[in-house]
GROMACS .gro file of C-alpha atoms in nm:
model
  383
    1MET     CA    1  -0.023  -0.027   0.036
    2THR     CA    2   0.075   0.301  -0.076
    3GLY     CA    3   0.049   0.572   0.209
    4SER     CA    4  -0.177   0.978   0.137
    5THR     CA    5   0.125   1.163   0.244
    6ALA     CA    6   0.415   1.255  -0.052
    7LEU     CA    7   0.779   1.134   0.010
    8LEU     CA    8   1.094   1.290  -0.053
    9LEU     CA    9   1.285   1.159  -0.303
   10SER     CA   10   1.657   1.255  -0.352
   11LEU     CA   11   1.853   1.354  -0.722
   12ALA     CA   12   2.128   1.479  -0.821
   13LEU     CA   13   1.973   1.753  -1.016
   14ALA     CA   14   2.035   2.059  -1.186
   15VAL     CA   15   1.909   2.326  -1.456
   16PRO     CA   16   2.024   2.407  -1.818
   17GLY     CA   17   2.288   2.659  -1.884
   18LEU     CA   18   2.687   2.576  -1.874
   19ALA     CA   19   2.896   2.782  -1.594
   20VAL     CA   20   3.273   2.768  -1.642
   21ALA     CA   21   3.475   2.910  -1.351
   22ALA     CA   22   3.844   2.934  -1.441
   23ASP     CA   23   4.121   3.147  -1.518
   24ALA     CA   24   4.084   3.348  -1.867
   25THR     CA   25   3.832   3.109  -2.007
   26ALA     CA   26   3.536   3.274  -2.151
   27PRO     CA   27   3.161   3.105  -2.114
   28PRO     CA   28   3.066   2.848  -2.373
   29PRO     CA   29   2.764   2.809  -2.483
   30ALA     CA   30   2.449   2.738  -2.310
   31ALA     CA   31   2.213   2.429  -2.316
   32THR     CA   32   1.979   2.493  -2.509
   33PRO     CA   33   1.636   2.327  -2.333
   34LEU     CA   34   1.458   2.054  -2.479
   35PRO     CA   35   1.111   1.940  -2.471
   36PRO     CA   36   1.120   1.622  -2.230
   37VAL     CA   37   1.086   1.236  -2.416
   38SER     CA   38   1.114   0.918  -2.274
   39VAL     CA   39   1.511   0.887  -2.295
   40VAL     CA   40   1.517   0.629  -1.975
   41ALA     CA   41   1.650   0.264  -2.061
   42THR     CA   42   1.361   0.015  -1.927
   43GLY     CA   43   1.620  -0.252  -2.011
   44PRO     CA   44   1.892  -0.417  -1.813
   45ILE     CA   45   2.086  -0.258  -1.545
   46PRO     CA   46   2.393  -0.087  -1.680
   47SER     CA   47   2.746  -0.219  -1.578
   48PRO     CA   48   2.993   0.087  -1.408
   49ASP     CA   49   3.239  -0.006  -1.758
   50GLN     CA   50   2.877   0.097  -1.975
   51VAL     CA   51   2.807   0.382  -1.821
   52MET     CA   52   3.126   0.544  -1.861
   53ALA     CA   53   3.242   0.382  -2.195
   54ILE     CA   54   3.261   0.613  -2.475
   55PRO     CA   55   3.092   0.484  -2.822
   56PRO     CA   56   3.392   0.516  -3.109
   57ALA     CA   57   3.207   0.736  -3.301
   58LEU     CA   58   3.229   1.043  -3.019
   59LEU     CA   59   3.530   0.873  -2.939
   60ALA     CA   60   3.667   0.939  -3.354
   61LEU     CA   61   3.511   1.296  -3.337
   62LEU     CA   62   3.700   1.372  -3.002
   63HIS     CA   63   4.018   1.293  -3.146
   64ALA     CA   64   3.965   1.465  -3.436
   65ARG     CA   65   3.864   1.802  -3.329
   66VAL     CA   66   4.032   1.840  -2.949
   67ILE     CA   67   4.292   1.593  -2.973
   68THR     CA   68   4.556   1.740  -3.131
   69PRO     CA   69   4.953   1.726  -2.978
   70SER     CA   70   4.990   2.109  -3.036
   71LEU     CA   71   4.706   2.226  -2.798
   72SER     CA   72   4.775   2.319  -2.440
   73ARG     CA   73   4.534   2.205  -2.192
   74GLU     CA   74   4.353   2.526  -2.166
   75GLN     CA   75   4.277   2.489  -2.496
   76ARG     CA   76   4.182   2.099  -2.540
   77LEU     CA   77   3.908   2.229  -2.277
   78GLN     CA   78   3.783   2.481  -2.466
   79ARG     CA   79   3.780   2.290  -2.767
   80LEU     CA   80   3.623   1.996  -2.559
   81ILE     CA   81   3.296   2.203  -2.472
   82THR     CA   82   3.212   2.390  -2.797
   83LEU     CA   83   3.250   2.054  -2.908
   84ILE     CA   84   2.972   1.935  -2.691
   85PHE     CA   85   2.771   2.232  -2.752
   86ASP     CA   86   2.891   2.344  -3.063
   87ALA     CA   87   2.593   2.269  -3.407
   88GLN     CA   88   2.896   2.055  -3.538
   89GLY     CA   89   2.948   1.849  -3.277
   90MET     CA   90   2.740   1.683  -2.993
   91ASN     CA   91   2.474   2.037  -2.942
   92LEU     CA   92   2.387   1.940  -2.669
   93GLY     CA   93   2.064   2.009  -2.514
   94TYR     CA   94   1.940   2.017  -2.095
   95ASP     CA   95   1.699   1.748  -2.086
   96ALA     CA   96   1.612   1.708  -1.640
   97ASP     CA   97   1.478   1.320  -1.691
   98ALA     CA   98   1.819   1.276  -1.935
   99THR     CA   99   1.993   0.999  -1.633
  100LEU     CA  100   2.210   0.828  -1.907
  101THR     CA  101   2.539   0.648  -2.037
  102VAL     CA  102   2.793   0.827  -2.205
  103ALA     CA  103   2.663   0.587  -2.501
  104GLU     CA  104   2.280   0.756  -2.452
  105THR     CA  105   2.358   1.068  -2.425
  106TRP     CA  106   2.574   1.055  -2.757
  107GLU     CA  107   2.341   0.901  -2.919
  108THR     CA  108   2.003   1.131  -2.825
  109ARG     CA  109   2.180   1.452  -2.740
  110ARG     CA  110   2.072   1.498  -2.442
  111ALA     CA  111   2.151   1.529  -2.071
  112ASN     CA  112   2.055   1.638  -1.747
  113CYS     CA  113   2.388   1.768  -1.475
  114LEU     CA  114   2.475   1.378  -1.363
  115ALA     CA  115   2.458   1.295  -1.745
  116PHE     CA  116   2.642   1.607  -1.914
  117THR     CA  117   2.954   1.542  -1.568
  118LEU     CA  118   2.952   1.162  -1.649
  119LEU     CA  119   3.049   1.283  -2.028
  120PHE     CA  120   3.217   1.570  -1.982
  121VAL     CA  121   3.476   1.334  -1.739
  122SER     CA  122   3.484   1.057  -1.960
  123LEU     CA  123   3.556   1.298  -2.276
  124ALA     CA  124   3.845   1.478  -2.071
  125ARG     CA  125   3.996   1.201  -1.937
  126GLU     CA  126   4.028   1.065  -2.316
  127ALA     CA  127   4.193   1.382  -2.401
  128GLY     CA  128   4.447   1.416  -2.118
  129ILE     CA  129   4.243   1.633  -1.949
  130ASP     CA  130   4.214   1.621  -1.511
  131ALA     CA  131   3.858   1.584  -1.457
  132HIS     CA  132   3.672   1.431  -1.198
  133VAL     CA  133   3.329   1.512  -1.017
  134GLN     CA  134   3.207   1.671  -0.809
  135GLU     CA  135   3.003   1.662  -0.553
  136VAL     CA  136   2.765   1.972  -0.406
  137ASN     CA  137   2.521   1.910  -0.067
  138GLN     CA  138   2.296   2.162  -0.141
  139VAL     CA  139   2.186   2.506  -0.464
  140VAL     CA  140   2.007   2.695  -0.538
  141SER     CA  141   1.950   2.814  -0.853
  142TRP     CA  142   1.721   3.069  -1.064
  143TYR     CA  143   1.614   3.098  -1.370
  144GLN     CA  144   1.361   3.372  -1.565
  145ASP     CA  145   1.086   3.091  -1.657
  146GLN     CA  146   1.009   2.903  -1.291
  147GLY     CA  147   1.209   3.126  -1.043
  148VAL     CA  148   1.401   2.958  -0.771
  149ILE     CA  149   1.457   2.657  -0.706
  150TYR     CA  150   1.633   2.518  -0.458
  151SER     CA  151   1.771   2.160  -0.507
  152VAL     CA  152   1.959   1.903  -0.280
  153GLY     CA  153   2.164   1.709  -0.436
  154HIS     CA  154   2.372   1.858  -0.743
  155VAL     CA  155   2.747   1.744  -0.922
  156ASN     CA  156   2.958   1.907  -1.131
  157ALA     CA  157   3.304   1.813  -1.283
  158GLY     CA  158   3.622   1.926  -1.150
  159VAL     CA  159   3.896   2.027  -1.388
  160ASN     CA  160   4.272   2.101  -1.253
  161LEU     CA  161   4.490   2.302  -1.526
  162GLY     CA  162   4.865   2.270  -1.377
  163GLY     CA  163   4.811   2.443  -1.049
  164ARG     CA  164   4.504   2.623  -1.130
  165SER     CA  165   4.133   2.505  -1.108
  166ALA     CA  166   3.874   2.524  -1.313
  167VAL     CA  167   3.435   2.403  -1.232
  168VAL     CA  168   3.230   2.334  -1.490
  169ASP     CA  169   2.893   2.344  -1.452
  170LEU     CA  170   2.565   2.298  -1.596
  171ASP     CA  171   2.422   2.532  -1.453
  172ARG     CA  172   2.493   2.916  -1.438
  173ASN     CA  173   2.258   3.078  -1.218
  174VAL     CA  174   2.354   2.830  -0.908
  175LEU     CA  175   2.451   2.927  -0.552
  176TYR     CA  176   2.626   2.646  -0.407
  177ASP     CA  177   2.638   2.605  -0.015
  178ARG     CA  178   2.913   2.698   0.231
  179GLU     CA  179   3.058   2.379   0.150
  180GLY     CA  180   3.073   2.395  -0.213
  181PRO     CA  181   3.188   2.120  -0.429
  182ARG     CA  182   3.458   1.876  -0.361
  183GLN     CA  183   3.600   1.576  -0.547
  184ILE     CA  184   3.407   1.256  -0.493
  185THR     CA  185   3.546   0.918  -0.649
  186ARG     CA  186   3.407   0.764  -0.934
  187GLU     CA  187   3.189   0.558  -0.733
  188ARG     CA  188   3.026   0.761  -0.570
  189ALA     CA  189   2.918   0.951  -0.958
  190LEU     CA  190   2.777   0.588  -1.002
  191ALA     CA  191   2.606   0.590  -0.737
  192HIS     CA  192   2.396   0.905  -0.801
  193PHE     CA  193   2.354   0.760  -1.166
  194TYR     CA  194   2.206   0.448  -1.056
  195ASN     CA  195   1.992   0.598  -0.743
  196ASN     CA  196   1.876   0.854  -1.022
  197ARG     CA  197   1.770   0.628  -1.267
  198GLY     CA  198   1.627   0.439  -0.959
  199ALA     CA  199   1.382   0.714  -0.911
  200ALA     CA  200   1.289   0.744  -1.269
  201ARG     CA  201   1.161   0.381  -1.291
  202MET     CA  202   0.942   0.421  -1.000
  203ALA     CA  203   0.812   0.715  -1.090
  204ALA     CA  204   0.684   0.537  -1.391
  205GLY     CA  205   0.581   0.213  -1.175
  206ASP     CA  206   0.832   0.046  -1.268
  207LEU     CA  207   0.933  -0.106  -0.920
  208VAL     CA  208   1.173  -0.418  -0.930
  209LEU     CA  209   1.407  -0.235  -1.144
  210ALA     CA  210   1.327   0.032  -0.939
  211ARG     CA  211   1.456  -0.154  -0.653
  212ALA     CA  212   1.764  -0.305  -0.811
  213TYR     CA  213   1.908   0.027  -0.967
  214PHE     CA  214   1.905   0.180  -0.572
  215ARG     CA  215   2.024  -0.183  -0.444
  216GLN     CA  216   2.247  -0.078  -0.741
  217SER     CA  217   2.313   0.280  -0.637
  218LEU     CA  218   2.396   0.123  -0.251
  219GLN     CA  219   2.629  -0.142  -0.367
  220MET     CA  220   2.844   0.164  -0.543
  221SER     CA  221   2.876   0.383  -0.178
  222PRO     CA  222   2.706   0.162   0.095
  223GLU     CA  223   2.719   0.538   0.265
  224PHE     CA  224   2.464   0.701   0.040
  225ALA     CA  225   2.225   0.861   0.213
  226SER     CA  226   2.006   0.947  -0.063
  227GLY     CA  227   2.025   0.606  -0.214
  228TRP     CA  228   1.910   0.468   0.137
  229ASN     CA  229   1.629   0.731   0.150
  230ASN     CA  230   1.513   0.611  -0.182
  231LEU     CA  231   1.485   0.294  -0.076
  232GLY     CA  232   1.266   0.414   0.170
  233VAL     CA  233   1.080   0.559  -0.025
  234LEU     CA  234   1.031   0.238  -0.197
  235ASP     CA  235   0.966   0.009   0.044
  236THR     CA  236   0.748   0.279   0.244
  237ARG     CA  237   0.502   0.254  -0.148
  238GLU     CA  238   0.516  -0.137  -0.095
  239GLY     CA  239   0.424  -0.190   0.222
  240ARG     CA  240   0.744  -0.311   0.355
  241LEU     CA  241   0.722  -0.054   0.603
  242GLN     CA  242   0.973  -0.236   0.905
  243ALA     CA  243   1.221  -0.261   0.630
  244ALA     CA  244   1.176   0.126   0.519
  245VAL     CA  245   1.279   0.229   0.891
  246VAL     CA  246   1.602   0.040   0.830
  247ASP     CA  247   1.579   0.228   0.530
  248PHE     CA  248   1.586   0.579   0.631
  249ARG     CA  249   1.797   0.532   1.021
  250SER     CA  250   2.049   0.387   0.734
  251ALA     CA  251   2.004   0.695   0.629
  252LEU     CA  252   2.037   0.925   0.883
  253ARG     CA  253   2.331   0.717   0.996
  254TYR     CA  254   2.527   0.878   0.731
  255ALA     CA  255   2.378   1.185   0.742
  256PRO     CA  256   2.217   1.276   1.023
  257GLN     CA  257   2.092   1.631   0.916
  258HIS     CA  258   1.944   1.470   0.585
  259ALA     CA  259   1.611   1.742   0.524
  260ALA     CA  260   1.402   1.412   0.307
  261ALA     CA  261   1.457   1.142   0.559
  262LEU     CA  262   1.408   1.322   0.856
  263SER     CA  263   1.070   1.425   0.675
  264ASN     CA  264   0.959   1.054   0.533
  265ALA     CA  265   1.060   0.893   0.838
  266SER     CA  266   0.856   1.114   1.044
  267THR     CA  267   0.578   1.061   0.872
  268LEU     CA  268   0.660   0.663   0.892
  269TYR     CA  269   0.595   0.651   1.177
  270THR     CA  270   0.353   0.852   1.239
  271ARG     CA  271   0.142   0.600   0.992
  272MET     CA  272   0.291   0.337   1.225
  273GLY     CA  273   0.152   0.497   1.540
  274ASP     CA  274   0.476   0.559   1.671
  275THR     CA  275   0.336   0.960   1.749
  276ARG     CA  276   0.606   1.004   1.952
  277GLU     CA  277   0.936   0.926   1.719
  278ALA     CA  278   0.730   1.139   1.458
  279GLU     CA  279   0.713   1.409   1.634
  280ARG     CA  280   1.080   1.339   1.786
  281LEU     CA  281   1.248   1.357   1.428
  282SER     CA  282   1.020   1.689   1.314
  283ARG     CA  283   1.179   1.874   1.575
  284ARG     CA  284   1.502   1.742   1.458
  285LEU     CA  285   1.432   1.885   1.100
  286ALA     CA  286   1.262   2.177   1.192
  287LEU     CA  287   1.555   2.271   1.360
  288VAL     CA  288   1.779   2.178   1.078
  289HIS     CA  289   1.558   2.405   0.812
  290CYS     CA  290   1.602   2.672   1.141
  291ARG     CA  291   1.982   2.632   1.079
  292ASP     CA  292   1.932   2.623   0.705
  293PRO     CA  293   2.011   2.969   0.537
  294PHE     CA  294   1.823   2.825   0.161
  295VAL     CA  295   1.540   2.724   0.310
  296GLN     CA  296   1.492   3.022   0.467
  297TYR     CA  297   1.569   3.173   0.171
  298MET     CA  298   1.311   3.011   0.022
  299LEU     CA  299   1.083   3.077   0.283
  300GLY     CA  300   1.131   3.426   0.217
  301ALA     CA  301   1.100   3.386  -0.149
  302ASP     CA  302   0.800   3.219  -0.113
  303ALA     CA  303   0.633   3.486   0.134
  304GLU     CA  304   0.778   3.779  -0.062
  305LYS     CA  305   0.579   3.583  -0.415
  306LYS     CA  306   0.246   3.573  -0.168
  307GLN     CA  307   0.329   3.997  -0.084
  308ASP     CA  308   0.405   3.945   0.272
  309TYR     CA  309   0.702   4.171   0.299
  310ALA     CA  310   0.734   4.187   0.657
  311GLN     CA  311   0.748   3.808   0.659
  312ALA     CA  312   0.972   3.758   0.395
  313ILE     CA  313   1.222   4.035   0.549
  314ARG     CA  314   1.256   3.808   0.886
  315TYR     CA  315   1.319   3.487   0.656
  316TYR     CA  316   1.576   3.692   0.442
  317LYS     CA  317   1.765   3.866   0.762
  318ARG     CA  318   1.786   3.451   0.890
  319ALA     CA  319   1.933   3.351   0.527
  320VAL     CA  320   2.166   3.674   0.522
  321ARG     CA  321   2.275   3.594   0.926
  322LEU     CA  322   2.309   3.222   0.861
  323TYR     CA  323   2.534   3.313   0.503
  324GLU     CA  324   2.690   3.583   0.468
  325GLU     CA  325   2.815   3.634   0.160
  326ALA     CA  326   2.564   3.514  -0.041
  327HIS     CA  327   2.462   3.868  -0.282
  328GLN     CA  328   2.157   3.649  -0.383
  329PHE     CA  329   2.051   3.712   0.013
  330HIS     CA  330   2.144   4.083   0.029
  331PHE     CA  331   1.941   4.136  -0.330
  332GLY     CA  332   1.520   3.982  -0.202
  333LEU     CA  333   1.627   4.164   0.148
  334ALA     CA  334   1.671   4.471  -0.069
  335ARG     CA  335   1.418   4.392  -0.211
  336ALA     CA  336   1.185   4.353   0.021
  337TYR     CA  337   1.240   4.612   0.183
  338PHE     CA  338   1.178   4.852  -0.054
  339MET     CA  339   0.852   4.719  -0.103
  340VAL     CA  340   0.765   4.801   0.225
  341GLY     CA  341   0.921   5.199   0.209
  342ASP     CA  342   1.217   5.150   0.408
  343THR     CA  343   1.450   5.233   0.115
  344GLN     CA  344   1.770   5.375   0.371
  345HIS     CA  345   1.767   4.974   0.474
  346ALA     CA  346   1.752   4.868   0.087
  347GLY     CA  347   1.960   5.075  -0.045
  348GLU     CA  348   2.219   4.916   0.246
  349GLU     CA  349   2.140   4.603   0.125
  350MET     CA  350   2.182   4.670  -0.258
  351GLN     CA  351   2.517   4.788  -0.149
  352ARG     CA  352   2.599   4.466   0.020
  353ALA     CA  353   2.491   4.266  -0.278
  354ARG     CA  354   2.704   4.452  -0.502
  355ALA     CA  355   3.012   4.447  -0.255
  356LEU     CA  356   2.902   4.077  -0.273
  357GLY     CA  357   2.877   3.997  -0.627
  358GLY     CA  358   3.186   4.009  -0.802
  359ASP     CA  359   3.292   4.191  -1.086
  360ALA     CA  360   3.070   4.053  -1.344
  361LEU     CA  361   2.716   4.115  -1.120
  362GLN     CA  362   2.883   4.484  -1.013
  363GLN     CA  363   2.737   4.661  -1.308
  364ARG     CA  364   2.387   4.522  -1.259
  365TYR     CA  365   2.369   4.582  -0.847
  366GLN     CA  366   2.528   4.926  -0.943
  367ALA     CA  367   2.207   5.010  -1.170
  368LYS     CA  368   1.963   4.882  -0.960
  369LEU     CA  369   2.125   5.071  -0.665
  370ASP     CA  370   2.129   5.380  -0.884
  371SER     CA  371   1.765   5.335  -0.970
  372LEU     CA  372   1.676   5.297  -0.618
  373ASN     CA  373   1.885   5.624  -0.544
  374ARG     CA  374   1.672   5.850  -0.767
  375TRP     CA  375   1.357   5.680  -0.705
  376ARG     CA  376   1.429   5.808  -0.324
  377LEU     CA  377   1.551   6.143  -0.448
  378GLN     CA  378   1.224   6.266  -0.628
  379ASN     CA  379   1.026   6.108  -0.358
  380VAL     CA  380   1.186   6.307  -0.106
  381GLN     CA  381   1.096   6.640  -0.362
  382ALA     CA  382   0.805   6.539  -0.419
  383ARG     CA  383   0.720   6.641  -0.039
   0.00000   0.00000   0.00000
């Protein structure tokens, strides 16, 4: 049986766009969002080597376009990115559901953040570039058509260029948590892959294959809390409640502040009639949320959307206290102050956002600050 309360899956996700943070490298073209199609394989589970294998046609293209002895590693990196997104190359497009092997990505020309990262790292290593998969616990992303997205779990690629480092990320408008990206093993990266595929099969109703994928994910990385959480969701849906208890406990043993596992476990104990344990886990979750600047920011954004600006200010101020260096949080606070008529504090927060935003954003924030100052001056003169 399936409980009526929604359970939270743990996935590695991202939104469209590409960013490369490195010394003197220009941003490459953005990945084009594509209409969703069914690109998730339903056959046998691919082996780790099959996930990462470069198909012969792509390998030939890589040698022809990227692997040239006279090129430096920086030049090969730039050529590789162009190859992936250029119309005469792979012409890769973004698809949130496309957790694909390297060969499937080549065949479909679609990828989400995880599939892109696996593709990029495989090709980069073949081209003699020191690349690896990186993991970020939490991100907040901004994009125009859907607003603000809060994601638990994100991956990108890290590159070492002779003492310098670069980050290649399919999401160009992303704020990492304070820990930032950290290098992970091949096994951990593959755990993400199998976990995502399992979630896709579970959503499609193929629970047998979903379980096989989750088991493969945990075989690759037994301490992968997101894999345990998703297995717990599956066990709950199938009415295997005691097994789900073990799954969620495993997730919380490896990641005590895993919000999805805390929420799912609390819901499960409520369903089993253990309200005391459910309330204990609910309090733990509330404490995690209270200490999470991203959650506070998202609550502020929600209050702002509802035009409850006083509440938005309270949440944004908490987010700023928890993560002072995030210029986006200061900008949100500035907007809320402006909407309640507090132009002095709005200007102060805009100045902080400008100072923290870096060269690329300083001009944009300065223009907003100038507009605010003109508006303030006009109101003073009108009195």
